[in-house]
Amino acid sequence: MAIPDARPVRALRGPWAGQRWTVSSELPSAGHEEERPISTPPSFAELLRQHRQAARLTLEQLAEASGVSARTLSDMERGRSTGPQHRTVTALAQALSLGEDDHQQFIDLAREGRLRDHWARPTGLCELPRSVDDFTGRAAELAWTDDFVNAAESPGAAGVALITGAAGLGKTTLAVRAAHVLRPNFPDGVFFVDLFGMSSRPLSAQDALTQLLRALGTAERHLPHDPLDRASLYRSLLRERRVLVVLDNAGSEEQIRPILPGGGPSRALATSRRLLAGLEGVHRLSLGPLPSAEAAELLTGILAKRGSLDDGAAIGELAQFCGGLPLALRIVGNRLVSRPSWPAAAFVDRLADEERRLDQLRAGDLKIATAFGMSYEQLAVLAQRVFRRLALVPGRDFDAALAAVLGGVSVEDAWDALDELVDLGLLQDSRSGRYRFHDLVRLFARDQLHAEEPAADRDTIAATMTSWLLRMATTAGRWFEPAYGSPDRPDTDLSSPEEADHWLRANVDNWLGALRTAAGGGRHSAVLDCAESMYWFSDRWMHAPHWHEVFTLGAEAAAALGDPARQARQLNSLAWVHLLPRDDPETTLRYTAQAMDLATRSGATAQIASAHHAAGGALRRLGRLDEATEAETQAAEMFKAIGDIDTYGQCLGALGTCLRDAGRYTEALERYLDLLTLLNDDRSGMTPSVAAFTRPIALARVGECLGSLGHRTEAITKLTEAISLMEQAQVPVPQARSLETLAALLADEGRTGESRDAYARAAEVYEALGDADASSRCRDLPNAAP
């Protein structure tokens, strides 16, 4: 898709340099006047109560007839359980002898309840998973973790415990259980990170550090870029607090070493299938199989859900055949629970053959794959198809929409399939509504895919998924472009900028993986369209680590297409990445030089101007203010000439900032006043939303210059007006700075009380932005005044 040469470009720093103006369009509602229904349909709780009473059944009688406990039925009728599972609803419908229409209404209401519950789930940072209700045994191992936590450490020693063992031994289950038991010992928090050590794309130490630092309260813009500085900040925070960090599924020493505490009261509890012998000074626990008695106890607890007693001898034999592996025990138990009429003894007969038993219950990397197969056999045909195709997902987790694309089904059917997979332990779900595989289950799903679907079909499915992810990402990105407004795409459910923002963040691993796949497959147009669509959105997620890769792939795609103008645009985006998120103005200048050359040769005036604008921001950061002023002047003149008034206004503001930094306050004031004149002229051609956003910032800069020139009374008036407009527009970054400037001017005027109030407000805004240093400064300044 060709992009007009005169498209708006981003500013680079400050109010005009470093932000793009996001234009929101006023859109009519899709349905116009909504007709109100005459009556409200019943809720699931009301419908259940009506059917039960019509059948003249008590809760206890319905419980006996359906196999659903009376307590669960009571929760449903009181509205505490609004979306029961499909199997539960089917059992109730059968017990109530519902007709076809009533049966379908029952199922539909339960499904709607599950969907509402799903979207209402909160999200957390490094949230500790819940402990299983039927956790059994491991008393000695739990005592070991308690001793580790409470043992006195020598000065400077790292408080690290490592649990190792083969797959299926329950390392994660033990670590999570121990973390819940030990939680009272760690008042500053318990955090959990899955390192995906056995996956094809393990979580890097830097990504793990990023997650943990955010969970510890570090604002994203304060995360150090240098890996060593990031690890140092993490260790310093742990040294000051009492925190337990659970590091699950470590794959190597280098992956885990940077995220271990360096001393102090915090502790780390790690799990790995490897010994990680290169780690020094750690407490080690080699986890073995469950003893026979505990294995039988665990299986008995699982089978208790069937509501009937099984032969104890049969359970003992099953436990013995499972070799004490908790994973195998759970899979066998779940299969029996799913078939209440099938006695345990029948399964014993199937495992009695030693040849079959070894194939089914061997421990190790893929040696228990057959145990996963026992669960896979229980799935409906649709759930099997969704399960094996999910192995193609490029990221670490996914949602029902992507599952629907891969399965070739509706989202509603995908929900049902995912519910079934979670029920059988083949998927893990989270309260945020996303799903993920265990590493071994993903490998098993991949093997099933290769075994059951031809290579040509697999390629087609993968290509369909890649196209869908790129289309979704491109559409989501377009929401933030002034030239596009609301994208008209009937094949997506992104109906607002907020939904688009959420989708891009939650699915970043998947759409970025699709972008890589498309680039490797030579789909240059799709790659370039997607990279260009991220141009405006990237300002909303400025410090995300992937923008360099996105715009690099975009530049390479443009080069492959032989389109130097679009290549220059991608290089200008890379210049922005290195100026703001990476704080590397020298590299910014290298990219602007390349962009300038390409844009000049292709006659792309907008990109020539953009390169000047980016270079101006870099030169100002380097203190080369005369050169910066010249670059911004050229950019302003070019944007004005091509009629890009929005970016022309940004350049006026950036030019004023260059002059202000040089101490040329009178000239800076003239540029800011020129900008205000432009903003207040309805015939200027500036986008109204851009003008509304820019006006308070321009007023604030006018106030700053007036203050520097000694016109304090007028400066206070301008700043007060600007701050009021900023509060309405919800632009906290310039608001905090303006409040601090206003407070200083009020103090100079002897208006001490008003000054203290302004400093207090500035401190609150800085604190909300995560800038603790600035917040502390504003709280201390009034006290430091003579």
Coordinates of C-alpha atoms in Angstrom, one line a residue, residues 262-640:
G262 CA 23.3 -11.0 45.5
G263 CA 22.8 -11.1 49.3
G264 CA 20.4 -9.7 51.8
P265 CA 17.1 -11.0 53.1
S266 CA 15.5 -12.0 49.8
R267 CA 15.5 -15.6 48.5
A268 CA 15.2 -17.3 45.2
L269 CA 13.7 -20.8 44.7
A270 CA 14.5 -22.2 41.2
T271 CA 13.5 -25.4 39.4
S272 CA 15.3 -27.0 36.4
R273 CA 15.4 -30.3 34.6
R274 CA 19.1 -29.9 34.3
L275 CA 21.6 -30.0 37.2
L276 CA 23.1 -26.5 36.4
A277 CA 26.3 -27.6 38.0
G278 CA 27.9 -24.3 37.0
L279 CA 26.0 -22.4 39.7
E280 CA 28.1 -22.0 42.9
G281 CA 27.0 -21.5 46.5
V282 CA 23.3 -22.7 45.9
H283 CA 21.3 -25.0 48.1
R284 CA 20.4 -28.1 46.0
L285 CA 17.5 -30.6 46.2
S286 CA 17.3 -33.5 43.8
L287 CA 13.7 -34.4 43.5
G288 CA 12.8 -38.1 43.2
P289 CA 9.6 -40.0 42.6
L290 CA 6.9 -40.1 45.2
P291 CA 7.0 -43.1 47.6
S292 CA 4.4 -45.8 46.9
A293 CA 2.2 -44.8 49.8
E294 CA 2.2 -41.1 48.8
A295 CA 1.6 -42.0 45.1
A296 CA -1.4 -44.1 46.0
E297 CA -2.7 -41.3 48.3
L298 CA -2.4 -38.7 45.5
L299 CA -4.2 -40.9 43.0
T300 CA -6.9 -41.7 45.6
G301 CA -7.4 -37.9 46.1
I302 CA -7.8 -37.4 42.4
L303 CA -10.3 -40.2 42.0
A304 CA -12.4 -39.0 44.9
K305 CA -13.9 -36.5 42.5
R306 CA -15.7 -39.4 40.8
G307 CA -18.0 -39.7 43.8
S308 CA -17.5 -43.4 44.2
L309 CA -14.8 -45.6 45.9
D310 CA -12.4 -47.7 43.8
D311 CA -10.7 -50.9 44.8
G312 CA -7.7 -49.9 46.9
A313 CA -5.6 -52.7 45.5
A314 CA -6.2 -51.4 42.0
I315 CA -5.2 -47.9 42.9
G316 CA -2.0 -49.2 44.5
E317 CA -1.2 -51.1 41.4
L318 CA -1.8 -48.0 39.2
A319 CA 0.4 -45.9 41.4
Q320 CA 3.1 -48.5 41.2
F321 CA 2.9 -48.6 37.4
C322 CA 3.1 -44.8 37.3
G323 CA 6.6 -45.1 38.9
G324 CA 5.7 -42.4 41.4
L325 CA 5.6 -39.6 38.8
P326 CA 3.0 -37.0 39.8
L327 CA 2.4 -36.0 36.2
A328 CA 1.6 -39.6 35.2
L329 CA -0.5 -40.1 38.2
R330 CA -2.6 -37.0 37.5
I331 CA -3.1 -37.9 33.8
V332 CA -4.2 -41.4 34.7
G333 CA -6.5 -40.1 37.5
N334 CA -8.0 -37.5 35.1
R335 CA -8.8 -40.2 32.6
L336 CA -10.6 -42.2 35.2
V337 CA -12.5 -39.2 36.5
S338 CA -13.7 -38.4 33.0
R339 CA -15.2 -42.0 32.8
P340 CA -17.0 -42.5 36.1
S341 CA -18.3 -45.9 35.1
W342 CA -14.9 -47.3 34.3
P343 CA -13.4 -49.1 37.3
A344 CA -9.7 -48.6 38.2
A345 CA -9.1 -52.3 37.8
A346 CA -9.9 -52.0 34.0
F347 CA -7.0 -49.5 33.6
V348 CA -4.7 -51.8 35.6
D349 CA -5.3 -54.5 33.0
R350 CA -4.1 -52.0 30.3
L351 CA -0.9 -51.2 32.1
A352 CA -0.1 -54.8 33.2
D353 CA 1.9 -55.4 30.0
E354 CA 5.4 -54.2 30.8
E355 CA 6.1 -53.3 27.2
R356 CA 3.2 -51.0 27.1
R357 CA 3.8 -49.6 30.5
L358 CA 7.3 -48.5 29.6
D359 CA 6.0 -46.7 26.6
Q360 CA 3.3 -45.0 28.6
L361 CA 5.1 -44.0 31.8
R362 CA 8.8 -43.5 31.2
A363 CA 10.2 -40.3 32.7
G364 CA 12.5 -37.9 31.0
D365 CA 12.4 -35.3 28.2
L366 CA 9.8 -36.8 25.8
K367 CA 9.6 -40.2 27.4
I368 CA 6.2 -39.5 29.1
A369 CA 4.7 -38.2 25.8
T370 CA 2.4 -41.3 25.8
A371 CA 1.0 -40.1 29.1
F372 CA -0.1 -36.9 27.4
G373 CA -1.5 -39.2 24.7
M374 CA -3.9 -40.7 27.2
S375 CA -5.4 -37.3 27.8
Y376 CA -5.4 -36.5 24.1
E377 CA -7.5 -39.6 23.4
Q378 CA -10.2 -38.2 25.7
L379 CA -10.6 -35.0 23.6
A380 CA -13.4 -34.5 21.1
V381 CA -12.3 -34.3 17.5
L382 CA -12.6 -30.5 17.5
A383 CA -10.5 -30.1 20.6
Q384 CA -7.9 -32.5 19.2
R385 CA -7.6 -30.4 16.1
V386 CA -7.3 -27.1 18.0
F387 CA -4.8 -28.7 20.4
R388 CA -2.3 -30.0 17.9
R389 CA -2.5 -26.8 15.7
L390 CA -1.8 -24.6 18.7
A391 CA 1.8 -25.9 18.5
L392 CA 2.2 -23.5 15.6
V393 CA 1.7 -20.4 17.8
P394 CA 5.0 -18.4 17.7
G395 CA 4.6 -16.8 21.1
R396 CA 4.5 -18.2 24.6
D397 CA 0.8 -17.8 25.1
F398 CA -2.4 -17.2 23.1
D399 CA -6.1 -16.4 23.4
A400 CA -9.3 -18.0 22.1
A401 CA -9.3 -15.8 19.0
L402 CA -6.0 -17.2 17.7
A403 CA -7.1 -20.7 18.7
A404 CA -10.2 -20.2 16.6
V405 CA -8.1 -19.1 13.6
L406 CA -5.9 -22.2 13.8
G407 CA -8.8 -24.6 14.4
G408 CA -10.9 -23.1 11.7
V409 CA -13.8 -22.6 14.1
S410 CA -15.9 -19.9 15.8
V411 CA -14.5 -18.2 18.9
E412 CA -17.4 -19.8 20.9
D413 CA -16.4 -23.3 19.8
A414 CA -12.7 -22.4 20.5
W415 CA -13.7 -21.5 24.1
D416 CA -15.3 -24.9 24.5
A417 CA -12.3 -26.7 23.1
L418 CA -9.9 -24.7 25.3
D419 CA -12.1 -25.5 28.4
E420 CA -11.8 -29.2 27.5
L421 CA -8.0 -28.9 27.1
V422 CA -7.7 -27.1 30.5
D423 CA -9.9 -29.7 32.2
L424 CA -7.6 -32.5 31.0
G425 CA -4.4 -30.6 31.9
L426 CA -3.2 -30.2 28.4
L427 CA -3.2 -26.4 28.7
Q428 CA -2.7 -24.0 31.5
D429 CA -4.9 -20.9 31.7
S430 CA -4.6 -17.7 33.6
R431 CA -7.0 -15.2 35.1
S432 CA -6.1 -12.8 32.3
G433 CA -7.8 -15.2 29.8
R434 CA -4.6 -16.4 28.0
Y435 CA -3.5 -19.9 27.6
R436 CA -0.1 -21.6 27.4
F437 CA 1.5 -25.0 27.0
H438 CA 3.9 -26.7 29.3
D439 CA 7.1 -27.2 27.2
L440 CA 6.6 -30.9 27.0
V441 CA 3.0 -30.7 26.1
R442 CA 3.8 -28.3 23.3
L443 CA 6.3 -30.8 21.9
F444 CA 3.6 -33.5 22.2
A445 CA 1.1 -31.3 20.3
R446 CA 3.7 -30.7 17.6
D447 CA 4.3 -34.4 17.2
Q448 CA 0.5 -35.0 16.9
L449 CA 0.3 -32.3 14.3
H450 CA 3.1 -33.9 12.2
A451 CA 1.5 -37.4 12.6
E452 CA -2.0 -36.4 11.7
E453 CA -1.8 -33.6 9.2
P454 CA 0.2 -33.6 5.9
A455 CA 3.0 -31.2 5.4
A456 CA 1.1 -29.2 2.8
D457 CA -1.8 -28.8 5.2
R458 CA 0.5 -27.7 8.0
D459 CA 2.1 -25.1 5.7
T460 CA -1.4 -23.7 4.8
I461 CA -2.5 -23.5 8.4
A462 CA 0.8 -21.7 9.4
A463 CA 0.4 -19.3 6.5
T464 CA -3.2 -18.6 7.5
M465 CA -2.2 -17.8 11.1
T466 CA 0.7 -15.6 10.0
S467 CA -1.6 -13.6 7.6
W468 CA -4.2 -13.2 10.4
L469 CA -1.7 -12.0 13.0
L470 CA -0.2 -9.5 10.6
R471 CA -3.6 -8.3 9.5
M472 CA -4.7 -7.9 13.1
A473 CA -1.5 -6.1 14.1
T474 CA -1.6 -3.8 11.1
T475 CA -5.3 -2.9 11.7
A476 CA -4.6 -2.3 15.4
G477 CA -1.7 0.0 14.5
R478 CA -3.8 2.0 12.1
W479 CA -6.2 3.1 14.9
F480 CA -3.5 5.6 16.0
E481 CA -2.8 7.2 12.6
P482 CA -4.5 10.6 12.0
A483 CA -4.7 9.8 8.3
Y484 CA -6.6 6.6 8.9
G485 CA -9.0 7.1 11.8
S486 CA -11.1 4.0 12.6
P487 CA -10.1 1.1 10.4
D488 CA -13.0 -0.5 8.5
R489 CA -12.1 -4.2 8.9
P490 CA -15.0 -6.5 9.4
D491 CA -12.7 -9.4 10.1
T492 CA -11.4 -8.0 13.4
D493 CA -13.1 -7.2 16.7
L494 CA -11.0 -4.2 17.5
S495 CA -13.6 -1.5 17.9
S496 CA -11.6 1.2 19.8
P497 CA -8.1 2.5 20.3
E498 CA -8.2 0.9 23.8
E499 CA -8.9 -2.5 22.4
A500 CA -6.2 -2.1 19.7
D501 CA -3.7 -1.0 22.3
H502 CA -4.5 -4.0 24.5
W503 CA -4.3 -6.5 21.6
L504 CA -0.9 -5.2 20.5
R505 CA 0.6 -5.5 23.9
A506 CA -0.9 -8.8 24.9
N507 CA 0.0 -10.5 21.6
V508 CA 3.3 -8.9 20.9
D509 CA 5.2 -12.2 20.9
N510 CA 2.8 -13.6 18.3
W511 CA 2.5 -10.8 15.9
L512 CA 6.3 -10.2 16.1
G513 CA 6.9 -13.8 15.4
A514 CA 4.5 -13.6 12.4
L515 CA 6.5 -10.5 11.2
R516 CA 9.7 -12.5 11.4
T517 CA 8.1 -15.5 9.5
A518 CA 6.7 -13.2 6.8
A519 CA 10.1 -11.5 6.4
G520 CA 11.9 -14.8 6.1
G521 CA 9.3 -16.0 3.5
G522 CA 9.7 -12.9 1.3
R523 CA 6.3 -11.4 2.1
H524 CA 7.8 -7.9 1.8
S525 CA 4.6 -5.9 1.2
A526 CA 2.8 -7.4 4.3
V527 CA 5.9 -6.8 6.5
L528 CA 6.3 -3.2 5.3
D529 CA 2.6 -2.4 5.8
C530 CA 2.7 -3.8 9.4
A531 CA 5.9 -1.9 10.3
E532 CA 4.5 1.3 8.9
S533 CA 1.3 0.8 10.9
M534 CA 3.3 0.8 14.1
Y535 CA 4.7 4.3 13.4
W536 CA 2.2 6.1 15.6
F537 CA 1.5 3.4 18.1
S538 CA 5.2 3.0 19.1
D539 CA 5.0 6.4 20.9
R540 CA 2.4 4.9 23.2
W541 CA 4.7 2.1 24.1
M542 CA 7.9 3.9 23.7
H543 CA 10.2 1.8 25.8
A544 CA 9.2 -1.6 24.4
P545 CA 12.3 -3.6 23.4
H546 CA 11.1 -4.7 19.9
W547 CA 10.8 -1.5 18.0
H548 CA 14.3 -1.7 16.6
E549 CA 13.6 -5.1 15.1
V550 CA 10.2 -4.0 13.7
F551 CA 11.5 -1.0 11.9
T552 CA 14.6 -2.8 10.7
L553 CA 12.5 -5.5 9.1
G554 CA 10.4 -2.7 7.6
A555 CA 13.5 -1.0 6.2
E556 CA 14.7 -4.3 4.7
A557 CA 11.3 -5.0 3.2
A558 CA 11.2 -1.6 1.6
A559 CA 14.7 -2.1 0.2
A560 CA 13.7 -5.5 -1.2
L561 CA 10.7 -3.8 -2.9
G562 CA 12.9 -1.2 -4.4
D563 CA 11.0 1.7 -2.6
P564 CA 13.6 4.1 -1.3
A565 CA 11.0 6.6 0.0
R566 CA 9.4 4.1 2.2
Q567 CA 12.8 2.8 3.2
A568 CA 13.8 6.3 4.3
R569 CA 10.6 6.4 6.4
Q570 CA 11.6 3.2 8.2
L571 CA 15.1 4.6 8.8
N572 CA 13.7 7.8 10.2
S573 CA 11.7 5.5 12.6
L574 CA 14.9 3.8 13.6
A575 CA 16.5 7.2 14.2
W576 CA 13.6 7.8 16.7
V577 CA 14.2 4.5 18.4
H578 CA 17.8 5.4 19.0
L579 CA 17.1 9.0 20.1
L580 CA 14.4 8.3 22.7
P581 CA 14.0 4.7 23.9
R582 CA 17.7 4.0 23.5
D583 CA 19.1 7.4 24.2
D584 CA 21.8 7.1 21.5
P585 CA 21.8 10.4 19.5
E586 CA 25.0 9.5 17.7
T587 CA 23.4 6.4 16.1
T588 CA 20.3 8.6 15.4
L589 CA 22.5 10.8 13.3
R590 CA 23.8 7.8 11.3
Y591 CA 20.2 6.7 10.5
T592 CA 19.1 10.2 9.5
A593 CA 22.1 10.5 7.2
Q594 CA 21.0 7.2 5.4
A595 CA 17.4 8.4 5.3
M596 CA 18.4 11.7 3.9
D597 CA 20.4 10.1 1.1
L598 CA 17.5 7.8 0.1
A599 CA 14.9 10.5 0.4
T600 CA 16.9 12.9 -1.6
R601 CA 17.5 10.4 -4.4
S602 CA 13.8 9.5 -4.5
G603 CA 12.4 13.1 -4.1
A604 CA 10.6 12.2 -0.9
T605 CA 10.3 15.7 0.5
A606 CA 8.5 14.6 3.7
Q607 CA 11.2 12.2 4.6
I608 CA 13.9 14.7 3.9
A609 CA 12.1 17.0 6.3
S610 CA 11.7 14.2 8.8
A611 CA 15.4 13.4 8.7
H612 CA 16.2 17.1 9.4
H613 CA 13.7 17.0 12.3
A614 CA 15.2 13.8 13.8
A615 CA 18.7 15.2 13.4
G616 CA 17.7 18.4 15.1
G617 CA 16.6 16.4 18.2
A618 CA 19.8 14.4 18.2
L619 CA 22.0 17.5 17.8
R620 CA 20.2 19.2 20.7
R621 CA 20.8 16.2 22.9
L622 CA 24.5 16.4 22.0
G623 CA 24.6 20.1 22.9
R624 CA 25.2 21.2 19.3
L625 CA 22.5 23.8 19.6
D626 CA 23.4 26.0 16.5
E627 CA 23.3 22.9 14.3
A628 CA 20.1 21.8 15.9
T629 CA 18.5 25.1 15.4
E630 CA 19.5 25.1 11.7
A631 CA 18.1 21.5 11.2
E632 CA 14.8 22.3 12.9
T633 CA 14.5 25.5 10.8
Q634 CA 15.0 23.6 7.6
A635 CA 12.5 21.0 8.7
A636 CA 9.9 23.6 9.6
E637 CA 10.2 25.4 6.2
M638 CA 9.9 22.1 4.3
F639 CA 6.9 20.9 6.2
K640 CA 5.2 24.2 5.7

